[in-house]
PDB file of C-alpha atoms in Angstrom:
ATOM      1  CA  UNK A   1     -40.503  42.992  15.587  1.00  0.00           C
ATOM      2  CA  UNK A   2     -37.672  44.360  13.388  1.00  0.00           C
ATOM      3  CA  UNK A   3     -35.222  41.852  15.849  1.00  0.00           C
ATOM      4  CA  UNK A   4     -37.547  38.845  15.423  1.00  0.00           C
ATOM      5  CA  UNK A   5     -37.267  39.013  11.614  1.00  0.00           C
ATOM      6  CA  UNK A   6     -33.876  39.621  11.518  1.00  0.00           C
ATOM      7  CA  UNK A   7     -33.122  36.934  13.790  1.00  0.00           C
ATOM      8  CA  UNK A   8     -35.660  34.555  11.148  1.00  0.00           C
ATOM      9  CA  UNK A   9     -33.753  36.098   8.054  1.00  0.00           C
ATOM     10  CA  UNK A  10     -30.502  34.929   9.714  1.00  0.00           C
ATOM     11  CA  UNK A  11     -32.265  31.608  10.482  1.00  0.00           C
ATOM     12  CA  UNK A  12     -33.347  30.692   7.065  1.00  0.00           C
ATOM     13  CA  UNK A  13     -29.914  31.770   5.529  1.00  0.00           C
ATOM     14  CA  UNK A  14     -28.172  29.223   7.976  1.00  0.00           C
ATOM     15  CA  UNK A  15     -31.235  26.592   7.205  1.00  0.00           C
ATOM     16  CA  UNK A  16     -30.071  27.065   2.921  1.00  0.00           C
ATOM     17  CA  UNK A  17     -26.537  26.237   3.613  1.00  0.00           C
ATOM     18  CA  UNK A  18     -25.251  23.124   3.595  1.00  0.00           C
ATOM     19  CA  UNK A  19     -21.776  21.333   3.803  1.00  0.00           C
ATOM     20  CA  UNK A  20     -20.350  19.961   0.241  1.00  0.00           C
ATOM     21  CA  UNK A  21     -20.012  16.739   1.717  1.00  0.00           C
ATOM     22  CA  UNK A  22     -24.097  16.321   2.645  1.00  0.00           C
ATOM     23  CA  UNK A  23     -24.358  16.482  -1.085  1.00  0.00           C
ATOM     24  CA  UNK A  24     -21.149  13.754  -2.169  1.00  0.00           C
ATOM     25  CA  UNK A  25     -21.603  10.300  -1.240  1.00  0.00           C
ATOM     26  CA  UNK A  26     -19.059   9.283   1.322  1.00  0.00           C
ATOM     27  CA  UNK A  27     -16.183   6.926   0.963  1.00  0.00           C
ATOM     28  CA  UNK A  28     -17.062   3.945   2.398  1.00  0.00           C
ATOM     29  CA  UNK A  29     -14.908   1.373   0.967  1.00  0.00           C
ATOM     30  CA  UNK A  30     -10.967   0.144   1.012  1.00  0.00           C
ATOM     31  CA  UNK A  31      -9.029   0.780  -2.339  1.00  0.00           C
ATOM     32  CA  UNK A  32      -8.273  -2.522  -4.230  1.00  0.00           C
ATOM     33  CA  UNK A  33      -4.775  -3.798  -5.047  1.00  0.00           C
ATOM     34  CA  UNK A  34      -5.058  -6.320  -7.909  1.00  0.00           C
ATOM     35  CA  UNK A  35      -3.223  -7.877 -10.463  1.00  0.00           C
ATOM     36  CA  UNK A  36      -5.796  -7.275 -13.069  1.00  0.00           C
ATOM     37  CA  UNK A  37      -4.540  -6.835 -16.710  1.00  0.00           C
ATOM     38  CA  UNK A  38      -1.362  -7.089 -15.615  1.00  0.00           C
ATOM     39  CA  UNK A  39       1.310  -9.410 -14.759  1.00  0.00           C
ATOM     40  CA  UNK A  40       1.698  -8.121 -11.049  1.00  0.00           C
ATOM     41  CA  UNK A  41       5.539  -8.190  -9.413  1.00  0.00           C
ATOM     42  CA  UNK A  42       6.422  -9.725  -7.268  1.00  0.00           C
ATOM     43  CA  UNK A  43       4.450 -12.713  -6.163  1.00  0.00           C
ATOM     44  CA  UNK A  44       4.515 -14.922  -3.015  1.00  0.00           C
ATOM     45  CA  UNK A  45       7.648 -17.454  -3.151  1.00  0.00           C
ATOM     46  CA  UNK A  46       9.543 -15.161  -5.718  1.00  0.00           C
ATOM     47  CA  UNK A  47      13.386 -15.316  -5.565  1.00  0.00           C
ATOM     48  CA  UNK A  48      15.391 -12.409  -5.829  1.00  0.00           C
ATOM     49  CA  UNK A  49      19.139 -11.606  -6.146  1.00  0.00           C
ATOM     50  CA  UNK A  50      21.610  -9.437  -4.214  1.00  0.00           C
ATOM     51  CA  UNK A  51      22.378  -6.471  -6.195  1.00  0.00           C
ATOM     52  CA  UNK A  52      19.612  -7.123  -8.559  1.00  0.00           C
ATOM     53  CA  UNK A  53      16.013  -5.348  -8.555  1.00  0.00           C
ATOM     54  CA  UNK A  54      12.759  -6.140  -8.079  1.00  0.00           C
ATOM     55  CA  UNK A  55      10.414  -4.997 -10.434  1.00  0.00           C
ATOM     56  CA  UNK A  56       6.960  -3.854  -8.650  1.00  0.00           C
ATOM     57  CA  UNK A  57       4.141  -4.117 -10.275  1.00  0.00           C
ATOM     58  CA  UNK A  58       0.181  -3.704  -9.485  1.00  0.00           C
ATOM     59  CA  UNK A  59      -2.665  -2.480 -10.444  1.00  0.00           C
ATOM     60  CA  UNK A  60      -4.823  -0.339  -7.723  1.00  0.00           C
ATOM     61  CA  UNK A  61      -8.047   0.920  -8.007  1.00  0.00           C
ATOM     62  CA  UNK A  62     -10.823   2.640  -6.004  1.00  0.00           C
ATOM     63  CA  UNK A  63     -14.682   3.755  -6.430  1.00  0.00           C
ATOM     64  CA  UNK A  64     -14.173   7.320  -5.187  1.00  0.00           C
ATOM     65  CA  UNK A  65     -10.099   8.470  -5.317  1.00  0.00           C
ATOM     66  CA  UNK A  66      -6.632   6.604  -4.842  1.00  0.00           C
ATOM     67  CA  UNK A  67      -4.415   8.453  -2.521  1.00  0.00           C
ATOM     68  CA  UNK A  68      -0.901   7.391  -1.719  1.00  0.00           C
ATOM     69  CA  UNK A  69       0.659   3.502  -1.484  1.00  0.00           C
ATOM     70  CA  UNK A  70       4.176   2.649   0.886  1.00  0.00           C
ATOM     71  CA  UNK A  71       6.545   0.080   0.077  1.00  0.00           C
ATOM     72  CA  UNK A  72       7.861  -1.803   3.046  1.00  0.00           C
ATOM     73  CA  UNK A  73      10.406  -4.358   2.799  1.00  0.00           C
ATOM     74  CA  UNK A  74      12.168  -6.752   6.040  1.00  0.00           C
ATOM     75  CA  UNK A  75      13.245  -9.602   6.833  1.00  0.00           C
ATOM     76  CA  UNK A  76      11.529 -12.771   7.711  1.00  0.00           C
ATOM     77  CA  UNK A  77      14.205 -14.527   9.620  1.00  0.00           C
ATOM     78  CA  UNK A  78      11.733 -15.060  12.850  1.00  0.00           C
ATOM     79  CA  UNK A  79       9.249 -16.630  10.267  1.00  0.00           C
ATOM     80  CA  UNK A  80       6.757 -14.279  11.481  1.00  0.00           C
ATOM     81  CA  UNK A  81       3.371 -13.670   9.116  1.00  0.00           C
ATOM     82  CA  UNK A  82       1.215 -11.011   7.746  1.00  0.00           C
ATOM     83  CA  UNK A  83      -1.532 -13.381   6.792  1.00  0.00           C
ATOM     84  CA  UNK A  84      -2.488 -12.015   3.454  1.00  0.00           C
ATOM     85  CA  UNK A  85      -2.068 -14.625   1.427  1.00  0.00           C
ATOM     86  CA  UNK A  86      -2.758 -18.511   2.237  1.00  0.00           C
ATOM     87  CA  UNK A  87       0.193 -19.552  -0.524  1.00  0.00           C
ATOM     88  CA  UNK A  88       3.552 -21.389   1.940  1.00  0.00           C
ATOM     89  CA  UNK A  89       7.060 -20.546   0.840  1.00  0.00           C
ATOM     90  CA  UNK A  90       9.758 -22.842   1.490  1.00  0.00           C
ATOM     91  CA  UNK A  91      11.643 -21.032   4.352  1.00  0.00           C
ATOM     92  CA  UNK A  92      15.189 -20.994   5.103  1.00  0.00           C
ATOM     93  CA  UNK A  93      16.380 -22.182   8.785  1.00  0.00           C
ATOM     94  CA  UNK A  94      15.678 -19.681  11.746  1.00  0.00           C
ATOM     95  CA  UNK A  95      18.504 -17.241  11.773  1.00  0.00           C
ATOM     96  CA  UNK A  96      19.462 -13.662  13.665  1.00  0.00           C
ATOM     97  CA  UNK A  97      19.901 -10.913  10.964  1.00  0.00           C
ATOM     98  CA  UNK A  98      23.255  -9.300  10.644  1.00  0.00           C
ATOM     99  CA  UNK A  99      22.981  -6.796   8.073  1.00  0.00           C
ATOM    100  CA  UNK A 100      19.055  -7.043   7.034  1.00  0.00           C
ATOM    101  CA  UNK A 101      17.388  -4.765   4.249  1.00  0.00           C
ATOM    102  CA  UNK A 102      14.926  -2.355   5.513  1.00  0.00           C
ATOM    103  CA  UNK A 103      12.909  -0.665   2.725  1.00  0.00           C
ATOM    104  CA  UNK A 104      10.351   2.191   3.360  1.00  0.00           C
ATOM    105  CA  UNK A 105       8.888   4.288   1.090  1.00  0.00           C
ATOM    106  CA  UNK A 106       6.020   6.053   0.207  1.00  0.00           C
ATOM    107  CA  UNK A 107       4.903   6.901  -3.782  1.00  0.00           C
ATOM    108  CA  UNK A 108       2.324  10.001  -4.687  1.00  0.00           C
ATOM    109  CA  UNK A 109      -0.767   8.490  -7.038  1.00  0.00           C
ATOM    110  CA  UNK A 110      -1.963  11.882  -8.873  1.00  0.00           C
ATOM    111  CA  UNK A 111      -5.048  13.478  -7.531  1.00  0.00           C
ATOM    112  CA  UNK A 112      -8.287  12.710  -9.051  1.00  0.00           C
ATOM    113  CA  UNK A 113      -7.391   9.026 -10.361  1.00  0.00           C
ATOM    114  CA  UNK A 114      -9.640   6.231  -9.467  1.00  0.00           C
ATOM    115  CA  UNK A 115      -6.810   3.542 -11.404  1.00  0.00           C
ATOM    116  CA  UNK A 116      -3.323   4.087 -11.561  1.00  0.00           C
ATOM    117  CA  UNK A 117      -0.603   1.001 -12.647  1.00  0.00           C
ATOM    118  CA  UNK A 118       1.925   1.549  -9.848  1.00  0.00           C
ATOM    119  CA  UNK A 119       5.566   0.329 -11.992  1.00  0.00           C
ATOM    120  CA  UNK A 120       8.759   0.889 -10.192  1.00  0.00           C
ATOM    121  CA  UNK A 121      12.158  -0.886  -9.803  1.00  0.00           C
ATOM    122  CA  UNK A 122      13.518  -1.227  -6.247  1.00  0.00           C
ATOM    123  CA  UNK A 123      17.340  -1.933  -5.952  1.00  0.00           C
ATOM    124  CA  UNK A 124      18.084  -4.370  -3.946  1.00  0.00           C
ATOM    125  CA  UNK A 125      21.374  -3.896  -1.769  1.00  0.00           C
ATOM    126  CA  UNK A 126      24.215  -6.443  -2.608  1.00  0.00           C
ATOM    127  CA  UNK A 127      25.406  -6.483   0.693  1.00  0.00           C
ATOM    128  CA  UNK A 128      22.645  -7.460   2.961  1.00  0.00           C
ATOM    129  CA  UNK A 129      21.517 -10.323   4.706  1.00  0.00           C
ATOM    130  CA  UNK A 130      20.227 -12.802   2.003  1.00  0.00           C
ATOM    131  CA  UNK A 131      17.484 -14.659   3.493  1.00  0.00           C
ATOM    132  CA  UNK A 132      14.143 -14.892   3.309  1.00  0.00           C
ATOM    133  CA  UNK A 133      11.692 -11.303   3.476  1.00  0.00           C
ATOM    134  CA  UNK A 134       8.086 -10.281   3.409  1.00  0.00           C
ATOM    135  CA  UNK A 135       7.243  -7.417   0.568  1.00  0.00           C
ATOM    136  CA  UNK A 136       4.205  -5.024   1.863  1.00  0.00           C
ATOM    137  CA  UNK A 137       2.504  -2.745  -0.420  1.00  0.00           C
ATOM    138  CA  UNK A 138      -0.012  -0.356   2.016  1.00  0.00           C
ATOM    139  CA  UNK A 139      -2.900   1.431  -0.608  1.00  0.00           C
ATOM    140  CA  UNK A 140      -4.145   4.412   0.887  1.00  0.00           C
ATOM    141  CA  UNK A 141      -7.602   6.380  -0.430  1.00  0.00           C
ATOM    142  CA  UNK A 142      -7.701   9.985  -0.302  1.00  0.00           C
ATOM    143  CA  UNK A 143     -10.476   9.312   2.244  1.00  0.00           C
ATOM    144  CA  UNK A 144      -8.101   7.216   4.406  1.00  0.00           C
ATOM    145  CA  UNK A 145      -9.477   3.891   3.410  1.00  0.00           C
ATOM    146  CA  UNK A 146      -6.425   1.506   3.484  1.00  0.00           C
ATOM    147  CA  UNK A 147      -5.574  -2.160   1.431  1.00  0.00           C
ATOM    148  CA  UNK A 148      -2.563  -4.291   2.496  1.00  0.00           C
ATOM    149  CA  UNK A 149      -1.165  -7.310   0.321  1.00  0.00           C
ATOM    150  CA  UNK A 150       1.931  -8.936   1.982  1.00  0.00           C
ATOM    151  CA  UNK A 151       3.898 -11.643   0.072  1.00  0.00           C
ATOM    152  CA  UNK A 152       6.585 -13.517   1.102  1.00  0.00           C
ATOM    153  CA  UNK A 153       9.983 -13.377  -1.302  1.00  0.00           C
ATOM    154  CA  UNK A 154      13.206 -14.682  -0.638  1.00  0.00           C
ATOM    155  CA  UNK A 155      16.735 -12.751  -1.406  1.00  0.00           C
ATOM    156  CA  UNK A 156      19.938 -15.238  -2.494  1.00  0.00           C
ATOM    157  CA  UNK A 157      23.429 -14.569  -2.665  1.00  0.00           C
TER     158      UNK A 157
END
């Protein structure tokens, strides 16, 4: 007897307890990367200068938590697509890279922010490849819920 309500007692303690994340609603949806309010940078077809910058600029939001966003910059020389955007650049010839610009990174959003204005200026090599280049911005939820926008820009001499 004094096993069988032990055993119950243990039961019903088990029974009471239940995970933090019965009681939150789950993330179920991508983040958004929008130009809303702003005047987002860059933009498909944008032209860009060796040695210059380029001046990102969007506006991401989420309904739970943002979480981290990447920067990837290449080269386009293969006229390859990312099919995020319907909008058709004027592209240079077909042409084997020499000395193309690679650009990785990835930027912290602080925790607990459901909008953040991502602003940053990304120097732009003045000796690579000039050419035409795809611009990738990859917004990542703190669930894991990722956004991609891909535009096409073109670098000049």
């Amino acid at each position: 007897m004094k096993k069988t309500v032990i055993s119950l007692s243990l039961l019903c303690a088990l029974c009471a307890c239940s995970s933090s994340d019965d009681d939150e609603a789950k993330d179920m949806s991508q983040p958004i990367i929008t130009d809303q309010g702003i005047t987002a940078n860059p933009i498909d077809c944008q032209v860009y200068q060796r040695g210059g910058s380029i001046p990102f600029n969007y506006f991401f939001t989420d309904d739970t938590e943002l979480g981290t966003y990447n920067i990837e910059i290449h080269n386009n020389f293969d006229h390859h697509t990312h099919s995020t955007s319907s909008v058709e650049c004027p592209m240079d010839a077909l042409k084997q890279p020499v000395k193309p610009w690679v650009y990785n990174q990835d930027f912290a959003i602080p925790t607990g922010l459901r909008q953040y204005d991502a602003k940053i200026d990304i120097p732009i090599p003045a000796d690579i490849d000039p050419g035409d280049y795809h611009f990738m911005v990859r917004l990542t939820d703190r669930a894991g819920w990722q956004q991609l926008k891909a535009v096409a820009i073109k670098i000049t001499e």
